[in-house]
Structure formats: C-alpha cells, structure tokens
Short mmCIF file of C-alpha atoms and ligand atoms in Angstrom, two decimals:
data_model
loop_
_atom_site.label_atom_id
_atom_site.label_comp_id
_atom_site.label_asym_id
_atom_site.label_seq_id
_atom_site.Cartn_x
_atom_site.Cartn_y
_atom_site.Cartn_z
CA UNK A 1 11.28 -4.32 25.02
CA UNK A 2 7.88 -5.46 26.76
CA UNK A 3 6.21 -8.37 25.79
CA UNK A 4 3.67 -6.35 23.74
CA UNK A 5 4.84 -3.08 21.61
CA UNK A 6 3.60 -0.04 23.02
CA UNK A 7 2.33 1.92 20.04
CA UNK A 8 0.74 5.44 18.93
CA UNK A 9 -1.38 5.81 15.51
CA UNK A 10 -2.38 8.92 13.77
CA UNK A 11 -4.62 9.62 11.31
CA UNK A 12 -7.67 7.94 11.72
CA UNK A 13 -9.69 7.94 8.28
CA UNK A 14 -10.79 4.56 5.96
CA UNK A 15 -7.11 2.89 6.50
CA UNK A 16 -6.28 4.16 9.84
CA UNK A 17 -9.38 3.31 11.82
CA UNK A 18 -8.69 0.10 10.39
CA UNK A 19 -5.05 -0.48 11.53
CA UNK A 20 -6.31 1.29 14.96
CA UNK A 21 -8.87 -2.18 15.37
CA UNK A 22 -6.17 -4.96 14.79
CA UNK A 23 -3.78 -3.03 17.16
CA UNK A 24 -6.42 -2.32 19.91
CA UNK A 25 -8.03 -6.18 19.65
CA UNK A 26 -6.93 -7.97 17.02
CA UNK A 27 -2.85 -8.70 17.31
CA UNK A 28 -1.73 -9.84 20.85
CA UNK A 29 1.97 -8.73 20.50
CA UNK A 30 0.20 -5.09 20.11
CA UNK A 31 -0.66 -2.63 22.77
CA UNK A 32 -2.30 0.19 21.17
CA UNK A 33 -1.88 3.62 24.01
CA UNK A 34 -2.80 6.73 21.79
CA UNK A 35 -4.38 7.81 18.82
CA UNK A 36 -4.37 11.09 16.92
CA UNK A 37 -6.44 13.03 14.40
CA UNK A 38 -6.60 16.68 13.64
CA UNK A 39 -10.50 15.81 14.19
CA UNK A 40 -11.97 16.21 17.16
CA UNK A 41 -14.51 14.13 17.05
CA UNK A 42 -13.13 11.59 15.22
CA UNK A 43 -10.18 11.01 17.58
CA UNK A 44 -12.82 11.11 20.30
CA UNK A 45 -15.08 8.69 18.48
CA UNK A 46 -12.27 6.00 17.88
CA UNK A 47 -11.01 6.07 21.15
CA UNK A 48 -14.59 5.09 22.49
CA UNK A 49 -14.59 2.58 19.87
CA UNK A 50 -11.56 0.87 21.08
CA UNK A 51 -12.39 0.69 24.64
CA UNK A 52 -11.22 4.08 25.69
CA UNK A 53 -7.92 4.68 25.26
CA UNK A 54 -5.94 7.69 25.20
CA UNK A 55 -6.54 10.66 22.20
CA UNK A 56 -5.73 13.57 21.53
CA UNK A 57 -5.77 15.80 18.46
CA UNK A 58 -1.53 16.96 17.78
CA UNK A 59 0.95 14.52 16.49
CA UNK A 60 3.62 16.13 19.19
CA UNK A 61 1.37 14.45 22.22
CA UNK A 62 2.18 10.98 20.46
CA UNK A 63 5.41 12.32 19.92
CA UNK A 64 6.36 13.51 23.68
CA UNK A 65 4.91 10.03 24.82
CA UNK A 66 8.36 8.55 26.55
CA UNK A 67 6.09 5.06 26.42
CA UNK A 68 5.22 4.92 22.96
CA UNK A 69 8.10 2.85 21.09
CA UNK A 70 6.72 2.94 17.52
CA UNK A 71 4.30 4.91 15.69
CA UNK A 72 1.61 4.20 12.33
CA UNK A 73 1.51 7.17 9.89
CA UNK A 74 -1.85 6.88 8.49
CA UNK A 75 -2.49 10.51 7.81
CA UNK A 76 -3.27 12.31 4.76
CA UNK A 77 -0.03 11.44 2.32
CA UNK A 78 1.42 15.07 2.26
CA UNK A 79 1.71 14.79 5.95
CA UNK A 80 3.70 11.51 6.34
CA UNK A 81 7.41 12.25 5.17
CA UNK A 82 7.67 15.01 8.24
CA UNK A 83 5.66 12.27 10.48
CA UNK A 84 7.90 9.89 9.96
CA UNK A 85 10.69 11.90 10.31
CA UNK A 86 9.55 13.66 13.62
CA UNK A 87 9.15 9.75 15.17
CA UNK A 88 12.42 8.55 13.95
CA UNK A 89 14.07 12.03 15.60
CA UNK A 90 12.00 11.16 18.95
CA UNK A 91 13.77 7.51 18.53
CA UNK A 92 10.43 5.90 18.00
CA UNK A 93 10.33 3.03 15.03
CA UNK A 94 7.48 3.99 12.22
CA UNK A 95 5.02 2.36 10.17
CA UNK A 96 4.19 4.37 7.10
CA UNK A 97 1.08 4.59 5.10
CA UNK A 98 2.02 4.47 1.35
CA UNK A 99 3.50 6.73 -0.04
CA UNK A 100 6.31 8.06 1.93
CA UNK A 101 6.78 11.04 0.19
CA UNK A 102 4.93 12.92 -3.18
CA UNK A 103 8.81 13.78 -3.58
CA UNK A 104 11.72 11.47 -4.60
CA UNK A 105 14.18 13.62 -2.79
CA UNK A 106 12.11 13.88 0.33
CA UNK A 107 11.24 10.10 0.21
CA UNK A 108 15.18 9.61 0.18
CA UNK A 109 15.42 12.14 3.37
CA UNK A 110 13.27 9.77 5.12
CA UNK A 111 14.86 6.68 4.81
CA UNK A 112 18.07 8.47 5.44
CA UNK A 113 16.46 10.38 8.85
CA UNK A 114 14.99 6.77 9.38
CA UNK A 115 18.52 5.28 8.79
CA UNK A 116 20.97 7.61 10.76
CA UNK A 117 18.33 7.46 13.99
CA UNK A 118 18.69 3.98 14.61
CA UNK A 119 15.15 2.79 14.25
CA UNK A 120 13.28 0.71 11.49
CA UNK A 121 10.15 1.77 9.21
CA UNK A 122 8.03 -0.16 7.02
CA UNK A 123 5.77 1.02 4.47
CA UNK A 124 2.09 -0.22 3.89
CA UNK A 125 2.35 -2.70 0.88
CA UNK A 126 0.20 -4.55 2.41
CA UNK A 127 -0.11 -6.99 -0.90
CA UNK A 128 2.45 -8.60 0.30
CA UNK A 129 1.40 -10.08 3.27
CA UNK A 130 -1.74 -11.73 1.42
CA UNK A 131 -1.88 -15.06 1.65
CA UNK A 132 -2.88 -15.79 -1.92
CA UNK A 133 -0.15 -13.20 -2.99
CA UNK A 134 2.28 -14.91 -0.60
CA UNK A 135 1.37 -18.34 -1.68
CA UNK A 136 2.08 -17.26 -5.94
CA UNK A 137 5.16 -15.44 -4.97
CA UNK A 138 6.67 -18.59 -3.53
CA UNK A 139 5.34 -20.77 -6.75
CA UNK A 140 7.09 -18.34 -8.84
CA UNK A 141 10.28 -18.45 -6.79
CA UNK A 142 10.20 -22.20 -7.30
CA UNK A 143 9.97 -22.03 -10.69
CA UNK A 144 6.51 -23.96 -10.71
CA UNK A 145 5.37 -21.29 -13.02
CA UNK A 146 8.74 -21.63 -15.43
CA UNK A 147 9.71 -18.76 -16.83
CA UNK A 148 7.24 -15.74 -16.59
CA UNK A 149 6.02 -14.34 -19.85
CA UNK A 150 2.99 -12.55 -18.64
CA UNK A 151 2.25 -10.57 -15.56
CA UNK A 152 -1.66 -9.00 -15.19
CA UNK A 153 -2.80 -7.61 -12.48
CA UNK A 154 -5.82 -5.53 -11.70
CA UNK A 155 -6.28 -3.10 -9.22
CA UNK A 156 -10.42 -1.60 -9.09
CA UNK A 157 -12.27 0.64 -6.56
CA UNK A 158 -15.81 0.06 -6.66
CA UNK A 159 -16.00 4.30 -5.52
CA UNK A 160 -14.26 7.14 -6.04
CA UNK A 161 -13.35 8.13 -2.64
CA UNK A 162 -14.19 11.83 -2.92
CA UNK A 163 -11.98 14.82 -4.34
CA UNK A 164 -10.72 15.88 -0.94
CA UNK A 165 -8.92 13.18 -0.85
CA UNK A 166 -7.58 12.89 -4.17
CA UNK A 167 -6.57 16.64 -4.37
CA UNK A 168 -3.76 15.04 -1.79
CA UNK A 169 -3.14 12.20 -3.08
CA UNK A 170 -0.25 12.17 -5.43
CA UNK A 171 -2.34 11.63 -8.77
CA UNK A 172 -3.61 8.22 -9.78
CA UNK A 173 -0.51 6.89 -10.43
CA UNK A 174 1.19 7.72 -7.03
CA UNK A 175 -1.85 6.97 -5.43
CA UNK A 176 -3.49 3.45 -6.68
CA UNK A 177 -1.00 1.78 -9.37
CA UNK A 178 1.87 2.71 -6.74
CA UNK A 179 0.52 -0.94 -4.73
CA UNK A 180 0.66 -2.77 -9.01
CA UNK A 181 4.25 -1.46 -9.27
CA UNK A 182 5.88 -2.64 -5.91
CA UNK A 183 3.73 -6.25 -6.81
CA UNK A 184 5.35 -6.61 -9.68
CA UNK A 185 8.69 -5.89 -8.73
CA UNK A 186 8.27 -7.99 -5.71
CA UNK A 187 6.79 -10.95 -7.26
CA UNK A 188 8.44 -10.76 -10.87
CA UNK A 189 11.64 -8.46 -10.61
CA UNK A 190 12.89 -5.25 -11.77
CA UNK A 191 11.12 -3.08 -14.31
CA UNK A 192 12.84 -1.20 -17.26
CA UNK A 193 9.90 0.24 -19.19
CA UNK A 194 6.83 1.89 -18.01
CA UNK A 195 3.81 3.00 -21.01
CA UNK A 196 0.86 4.51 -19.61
CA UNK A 197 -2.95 4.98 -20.92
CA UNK A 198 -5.03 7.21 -18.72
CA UNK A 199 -8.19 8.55 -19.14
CA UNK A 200 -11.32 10.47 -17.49
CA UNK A 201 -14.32 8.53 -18.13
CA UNK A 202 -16.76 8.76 -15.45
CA UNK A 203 -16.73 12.40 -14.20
CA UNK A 204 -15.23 15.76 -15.09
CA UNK A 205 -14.40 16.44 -11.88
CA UNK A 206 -11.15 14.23 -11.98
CA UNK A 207 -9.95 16.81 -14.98
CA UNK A 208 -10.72 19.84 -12.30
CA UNK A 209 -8.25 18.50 -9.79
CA UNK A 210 -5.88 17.56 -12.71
CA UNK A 211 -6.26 13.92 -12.18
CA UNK A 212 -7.33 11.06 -14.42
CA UNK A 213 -10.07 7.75 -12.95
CA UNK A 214 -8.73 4.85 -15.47
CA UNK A 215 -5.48 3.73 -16.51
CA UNK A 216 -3.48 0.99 -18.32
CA UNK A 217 0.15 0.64 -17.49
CA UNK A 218 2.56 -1.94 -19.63
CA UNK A 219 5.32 -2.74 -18.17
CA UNK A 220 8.73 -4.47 -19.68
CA UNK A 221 10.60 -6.29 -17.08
CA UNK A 222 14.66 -6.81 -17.02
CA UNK A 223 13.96 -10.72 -17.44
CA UNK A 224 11.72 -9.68 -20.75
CA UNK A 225 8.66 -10.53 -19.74
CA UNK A 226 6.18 -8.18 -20.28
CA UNK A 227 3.27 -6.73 -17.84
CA UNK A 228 0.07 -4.97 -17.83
CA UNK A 229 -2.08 -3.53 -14.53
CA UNK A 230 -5.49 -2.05 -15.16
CA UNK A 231 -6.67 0.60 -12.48
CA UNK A 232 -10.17 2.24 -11.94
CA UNK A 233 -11.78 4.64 -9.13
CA UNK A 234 -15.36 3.78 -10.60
CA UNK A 235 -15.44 -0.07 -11.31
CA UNK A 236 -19.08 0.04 -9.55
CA UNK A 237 -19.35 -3.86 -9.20
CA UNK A 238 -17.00 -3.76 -6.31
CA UNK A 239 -13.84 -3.69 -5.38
CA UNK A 240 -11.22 -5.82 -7.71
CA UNK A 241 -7.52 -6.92 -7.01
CA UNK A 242 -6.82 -9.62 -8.95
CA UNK A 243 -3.47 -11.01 -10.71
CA UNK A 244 -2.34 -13.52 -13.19
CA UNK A 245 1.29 -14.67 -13.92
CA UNK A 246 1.83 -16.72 -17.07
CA UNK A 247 4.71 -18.77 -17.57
CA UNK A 248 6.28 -21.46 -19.49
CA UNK A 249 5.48 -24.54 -17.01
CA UNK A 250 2.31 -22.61 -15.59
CA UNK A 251 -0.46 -20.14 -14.80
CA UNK A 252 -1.19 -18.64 -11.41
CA UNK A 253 -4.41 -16.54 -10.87
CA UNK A 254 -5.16 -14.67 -7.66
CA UNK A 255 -8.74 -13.94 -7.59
CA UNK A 256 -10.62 -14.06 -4.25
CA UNK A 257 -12.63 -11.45 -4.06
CA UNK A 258 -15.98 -13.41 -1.48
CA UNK A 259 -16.34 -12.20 1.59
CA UNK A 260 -18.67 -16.30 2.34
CA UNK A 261 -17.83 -19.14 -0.08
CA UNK A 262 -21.76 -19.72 -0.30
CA UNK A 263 -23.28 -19.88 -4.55
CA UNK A 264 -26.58 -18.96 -5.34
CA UNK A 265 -28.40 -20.84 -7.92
CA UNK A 266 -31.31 -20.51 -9.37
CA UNK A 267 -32.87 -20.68 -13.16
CA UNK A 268 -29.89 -19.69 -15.43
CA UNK A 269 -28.29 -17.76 -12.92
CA UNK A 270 -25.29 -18.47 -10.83
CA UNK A 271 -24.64 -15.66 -7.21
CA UNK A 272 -22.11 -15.12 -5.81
CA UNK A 273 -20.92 -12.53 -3.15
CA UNK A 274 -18.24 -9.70 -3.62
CA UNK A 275 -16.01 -7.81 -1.78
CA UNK A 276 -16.80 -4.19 -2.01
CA UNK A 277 -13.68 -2.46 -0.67
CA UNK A 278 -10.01 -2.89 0.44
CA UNK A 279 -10.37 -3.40 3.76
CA UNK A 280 -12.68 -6.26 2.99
CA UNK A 281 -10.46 -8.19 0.56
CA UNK A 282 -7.43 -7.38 2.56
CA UNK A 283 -8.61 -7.95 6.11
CA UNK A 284 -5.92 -10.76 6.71
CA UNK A 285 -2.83 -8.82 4.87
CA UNK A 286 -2.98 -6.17 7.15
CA UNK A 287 -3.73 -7.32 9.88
CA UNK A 288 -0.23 -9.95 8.68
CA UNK A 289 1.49 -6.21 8.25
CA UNK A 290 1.34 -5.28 11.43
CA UNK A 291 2.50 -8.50 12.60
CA UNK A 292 5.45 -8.58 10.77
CA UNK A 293 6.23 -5.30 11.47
CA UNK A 294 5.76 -6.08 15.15
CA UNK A 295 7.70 -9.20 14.78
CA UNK A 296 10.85 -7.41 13.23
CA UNK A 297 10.92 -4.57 16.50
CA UNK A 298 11.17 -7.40 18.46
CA UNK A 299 13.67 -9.49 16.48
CA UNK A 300 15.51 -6.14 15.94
CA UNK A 301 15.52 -7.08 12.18
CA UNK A 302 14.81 -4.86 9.11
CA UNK A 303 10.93 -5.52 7.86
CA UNK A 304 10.51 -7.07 4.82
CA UNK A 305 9.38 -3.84 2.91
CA UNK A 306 12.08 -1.44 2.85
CA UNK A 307 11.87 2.37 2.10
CA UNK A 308 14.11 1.60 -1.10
CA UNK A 309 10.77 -0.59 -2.18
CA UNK A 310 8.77 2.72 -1.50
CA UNK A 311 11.06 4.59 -3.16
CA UNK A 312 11.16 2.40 -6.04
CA UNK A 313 7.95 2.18 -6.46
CA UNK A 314 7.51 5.72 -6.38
CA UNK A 315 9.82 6.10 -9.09
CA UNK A 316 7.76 3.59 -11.39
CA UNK A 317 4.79 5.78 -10.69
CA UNK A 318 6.71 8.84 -11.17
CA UNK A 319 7.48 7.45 -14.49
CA UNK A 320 3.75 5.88 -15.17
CA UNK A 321 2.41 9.48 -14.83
CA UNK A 322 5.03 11.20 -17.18
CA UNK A 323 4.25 8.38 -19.61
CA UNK A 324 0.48 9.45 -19.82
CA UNK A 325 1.44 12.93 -19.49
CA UNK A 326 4.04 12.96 -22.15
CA UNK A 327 2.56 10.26 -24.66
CA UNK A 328 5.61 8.02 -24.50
CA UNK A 329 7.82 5.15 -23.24
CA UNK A 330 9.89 5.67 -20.24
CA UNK A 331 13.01 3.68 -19.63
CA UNK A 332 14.37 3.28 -16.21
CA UNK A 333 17.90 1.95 -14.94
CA UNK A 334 18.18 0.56 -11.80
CA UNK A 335 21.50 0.64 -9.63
CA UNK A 336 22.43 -1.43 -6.48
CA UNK A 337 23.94 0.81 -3.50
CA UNK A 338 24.42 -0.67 0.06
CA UNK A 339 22.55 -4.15 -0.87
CA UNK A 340 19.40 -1.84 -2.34
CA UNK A 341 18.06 -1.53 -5.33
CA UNK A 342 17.61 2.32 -6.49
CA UNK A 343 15.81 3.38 -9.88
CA UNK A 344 16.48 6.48 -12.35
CA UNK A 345 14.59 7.49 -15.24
CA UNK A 346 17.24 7.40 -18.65
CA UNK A 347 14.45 7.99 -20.83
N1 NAD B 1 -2.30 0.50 2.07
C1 NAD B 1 -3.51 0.69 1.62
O1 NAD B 1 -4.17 -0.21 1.12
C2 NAD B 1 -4.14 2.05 1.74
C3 NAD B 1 -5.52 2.21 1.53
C4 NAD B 1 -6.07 3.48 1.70
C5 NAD B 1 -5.27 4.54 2.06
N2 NAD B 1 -3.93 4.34 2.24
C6 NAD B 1 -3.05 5.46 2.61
O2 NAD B 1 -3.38 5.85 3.93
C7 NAD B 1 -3.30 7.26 4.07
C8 NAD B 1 -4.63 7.76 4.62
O3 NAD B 1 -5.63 7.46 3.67
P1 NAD B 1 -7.18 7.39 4.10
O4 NAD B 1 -7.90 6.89 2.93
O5 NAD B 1 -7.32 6.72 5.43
O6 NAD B 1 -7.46 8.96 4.27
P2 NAD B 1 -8.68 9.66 5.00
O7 NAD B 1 -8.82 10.99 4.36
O8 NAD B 1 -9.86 8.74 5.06
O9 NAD B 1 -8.16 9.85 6.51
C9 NAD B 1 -7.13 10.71 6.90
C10 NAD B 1 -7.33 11.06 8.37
O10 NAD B 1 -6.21 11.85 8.80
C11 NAD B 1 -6.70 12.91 9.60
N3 NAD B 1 -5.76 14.03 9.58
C12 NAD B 1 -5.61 15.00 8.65
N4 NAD B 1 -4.63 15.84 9.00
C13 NAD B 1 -4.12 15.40 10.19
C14 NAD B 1 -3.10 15.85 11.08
N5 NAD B 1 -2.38 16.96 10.81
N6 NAD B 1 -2.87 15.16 12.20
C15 NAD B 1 -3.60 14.06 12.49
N7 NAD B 1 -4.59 13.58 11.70
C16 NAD B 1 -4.83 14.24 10.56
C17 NAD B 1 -8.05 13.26 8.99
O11 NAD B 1 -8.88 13.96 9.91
C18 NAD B 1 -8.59 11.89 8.63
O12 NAD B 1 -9.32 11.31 9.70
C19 NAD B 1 -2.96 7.81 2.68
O13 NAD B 1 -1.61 8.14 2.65
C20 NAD B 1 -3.24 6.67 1.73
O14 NAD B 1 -2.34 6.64 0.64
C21 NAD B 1 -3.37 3.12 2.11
#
C-alpha cells in the first residue's frame, strides 16, 4: 500500500460532495483519483471543484480503475448494497453510506460478499467519531455516569430534504432514527424493546409517499434502562442532535450545536448561533470517519463500525417502523455468531 490510499467516490449529492472535500484536501493519508455521478454536470462540477480530477458518470469506470484500492458509496440508498458488492468483487475495500441495504437479507449478502472477498467495509455512523459523542461514550464505559437509567437523544432536520429523496429512502425510520439506534447500542448496549409514535404534522405530502415527518421511539435496553429518541424533518430552528444519559453517579449532555462560541446580549435577550444542518454539526466526525477508515486499510484491521452494527441497526428500525405501523411493542432477541452480535424480532 502507498503512503496515501488511492480512492474512488460515487454519488455526489449533500453527503457525498462532502466526503469528496475531506478526501480531495482535507485528510493527508487520502488521495482522492475519481468521482462518479449519474449527473453530468454534477460529476463535472465537483471535479472542477476539487482541483480537477478525474469523473466520469458509470460506477464500472471506478470499478475497472486497477489504481483505485477502496471506494465511498454515497449514492442514493437503493443503489448501495450492489455498489458495495461490485467493489468488494473488483477486490477494492468500501465505505458505505448508511444504510447498506432497505433489505435484511440483502444487507447480510453484503457483509458476506464483503467477507468472502477479502476486503473491509465500514458504514457511515458517523456519530461515532464525534468528539463529544466519543468523549460520553468513554465516561459511560468508566462508569462515571454509574449505572444508566435514562438514555435521550434527539435527532432534528431543520428541512425536509425534498420527496425525491425520501421516496428512496427506506421510510423515516430506516432513514433518520437508523443513526439514534446504532448510538444507543453503541454507547448504552443492546436493545430488547422498540415502541414507536409517528406522525405527519407538517405536510400531506409525507402521507403521499407513505412516509411519516415526526416520531418518538422508546426503547428498553437488556441492562433495563430505558430510552427515548425524538426525530423531525421540519424542526425549522435548525438542525438538532443532541443526547443525554442519566445515571446513578451522573448526567452527561451532548449539546453543541454553534458553529462560533460568540453570545449576543442585549436588553432581555440572550443570541446565540446555530447549526443549521448535518454537515455543519458534524464537520469533525466525518471528516474522523474517513480517517479511521483510512487508518484500518492501512493497519489491515477491521473498522470500528462493522456491517453487523448496520445490520443491527437496521433491524431496530425495521422493528421501529412495524411498531408505528402495527400500534404495538416489538421485542427483539439478539444472538452472538462469530464474535457479532445479530438481532431477530420474537415479537
Ligand atoms: N451519514 C450521514 O449523516 C448521512 C447524511 C445524509 C445522507 N446520508 C446517506 O448518503 C446517501 C446519499 O444521500 P444524499 O443526501 O447525499 O443524497 P442526494 O440525493 O443528495 O445525492 C445522491 C447523488 O447520487 C447520484 N446518483 C444517483 N444515481 C446514481 C448512479 N446510478 N450512479 C452514480 N451516482 C448516482 C445523484 O445524481 C446525486 O448526486 C444516502 O444513502 C443517505 O442515507 C448519510
């Protein structure tokens, strides 16, 4: 391997342009060669924007590249279980947008294709590679917050981001409380009840394309404590992603959400900035991603986010969304196979 990771990228919409910038200037061990998109102009567009570098607009160019050692899937998520498939069977490591699959069995495919060729993929939970997450996670795993009884965690787009999108999305659940689940599990431990609220609030359009723009998940957790995320498309004040983990010795809250540390004051008023999407909260995490994906091709170690996590939390939203659906608790099993954790629905 060289001393920077030749890479390819497609898909080149809100999250890929962005991964596209911290490969092509932002992470040394990086060396960003070609990027995709079925657009034209957009592929054409980016490439300028990163200093000219090769484009094209079909996956198999990317694909055919003997150079290219590992690839980002940041295309639409119906397109990224035969993505990643396609690079592991061209030998090439992947990076995969969340989710891997809209399909458990297909999501289990993947890893397996993933597995059997000999290459490593990690998925884009980019959460936890914040620092603030990073920082509670280790608190909590030193028992400075005692025994957890309450995890909260929000999860708030200021804007919808348009139907197109959402008609391939997955549904809310598979979509935006997919990134609460694998949090939770991460930073608290496995799940064995999932209740869901969802509702359409702010425009019938999410009932047209069968989808819901608010939600309230509760969550029981194997160790008893108990959980609740709260999701909107339409918070309109900005864009939210805050947590809270009560225990017995203490409280942790996660809540940066300024983009300058600067207050405003003035007559019975206090100002402060906000962050108004994810790639503003999140500029360090995934940037961090990439890095530790980076840093595991060349340490020829697994990344820290597996495809069971994926999986996993694909199940939880699997289970989230026949909750709502079905007006009712779900209970979920997990079972350990090769060192992973797997869930199944029981109920
Ligand atoms: N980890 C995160 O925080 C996060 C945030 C947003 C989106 N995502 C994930 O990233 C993925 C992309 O989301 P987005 O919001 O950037 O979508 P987007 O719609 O903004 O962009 C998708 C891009 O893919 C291109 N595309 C479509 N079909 C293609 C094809 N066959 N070949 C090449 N390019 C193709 C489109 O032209 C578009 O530019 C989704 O799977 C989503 O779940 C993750």
């Amino acid at each position: 391997m060289r001393d920077r990771i030749r890479l390819g990228l497609v898909g080149l919409g809100r999250m890929g342009r962005f991964h596209a910038a911290n490969l092509a200037g932002r992470i040394p061990q990086a060396e960003l060669v070609r990027i995709v998109d079925a657009d034209e102009s957009i592929a054409h567009e980016n490439a300028d924007r990163l200093g000219g570098i090769e484009w094209s607009t079909s996956y198999d160019d990317l694909l055919d590249d003997p150079e290219i050692e590992a690839v980002i899937v940041a295309s639409p998520t119906p397109l990224h279980a035969e993505m990643a498939e396609a690079a592991a069977a061209a030998g090439k490591h992947v990076f995969c947008e969340k989710p891997i699959s809209l399909d458990l069995g297909r999501t289990y495919e993947v890893i397996e294709a993933v597995r059997s060729a000999g290459v490593k993929m990690q998925v884009g939970f980019h959460r936890r590679f914040d620092p603030d997450y990073r920082a509670a996670k280790q608190r909590i795993a030193a028992g400075e917050a005692g025994e957890v009884y309450i995890f909260r965690t929000s999860l708030r787009d200021m804007r919808s981001p348009g139907f197109d999108y959402i008609r391939g999305s997955g549904g809310f659940f598979a979509d935006v409380t997919l990134h609460d689940f694998d949090t939770a599990r991460w930073m608290i431990g496995e799940i064995e009840e999932v209740t869901a609220f969802g509702a359409v609030l702010s425009d019938p359009g999410f009932e047209e394309v069968g989808d819901i723009d608010n939600a309230i998940v509760n969550l029981r957790f194997a160790t008893g404590a108990l959980g609740v995320i709260d999701n909107s498309r339409v918070a309109g004040y900005g864009y939210e992603c805050s947590s809270e983990i009560m225990g017995s010795r203490a409280t942790l809250r996660i809540d940066n959400h300024r983009r300058i540390s600067v207050q405003t004051l003035t007559p019975d008023r206090m100002c402060q900035d906000y962050v108004s999407d994810f790639v503003e909260r999140f500029a360090d995490a995934y940037r961090a991603e990439m890095e530790h994906f980076l840093t595991a091709l060349r340490e020829d170690r697994d990344p820290e986010v597996t495809g069971a996590d994926a999986a996993a939390a694909f199940v939880l939203a699997q289970a989230a969304d026949r909750s709502y659906r079905e007006g009712r608790t779900i209970s979920l099993k997990r079972k350990e196979q090769d060192g992973e954790i797997f869930y199944e629905e029981v109920g």
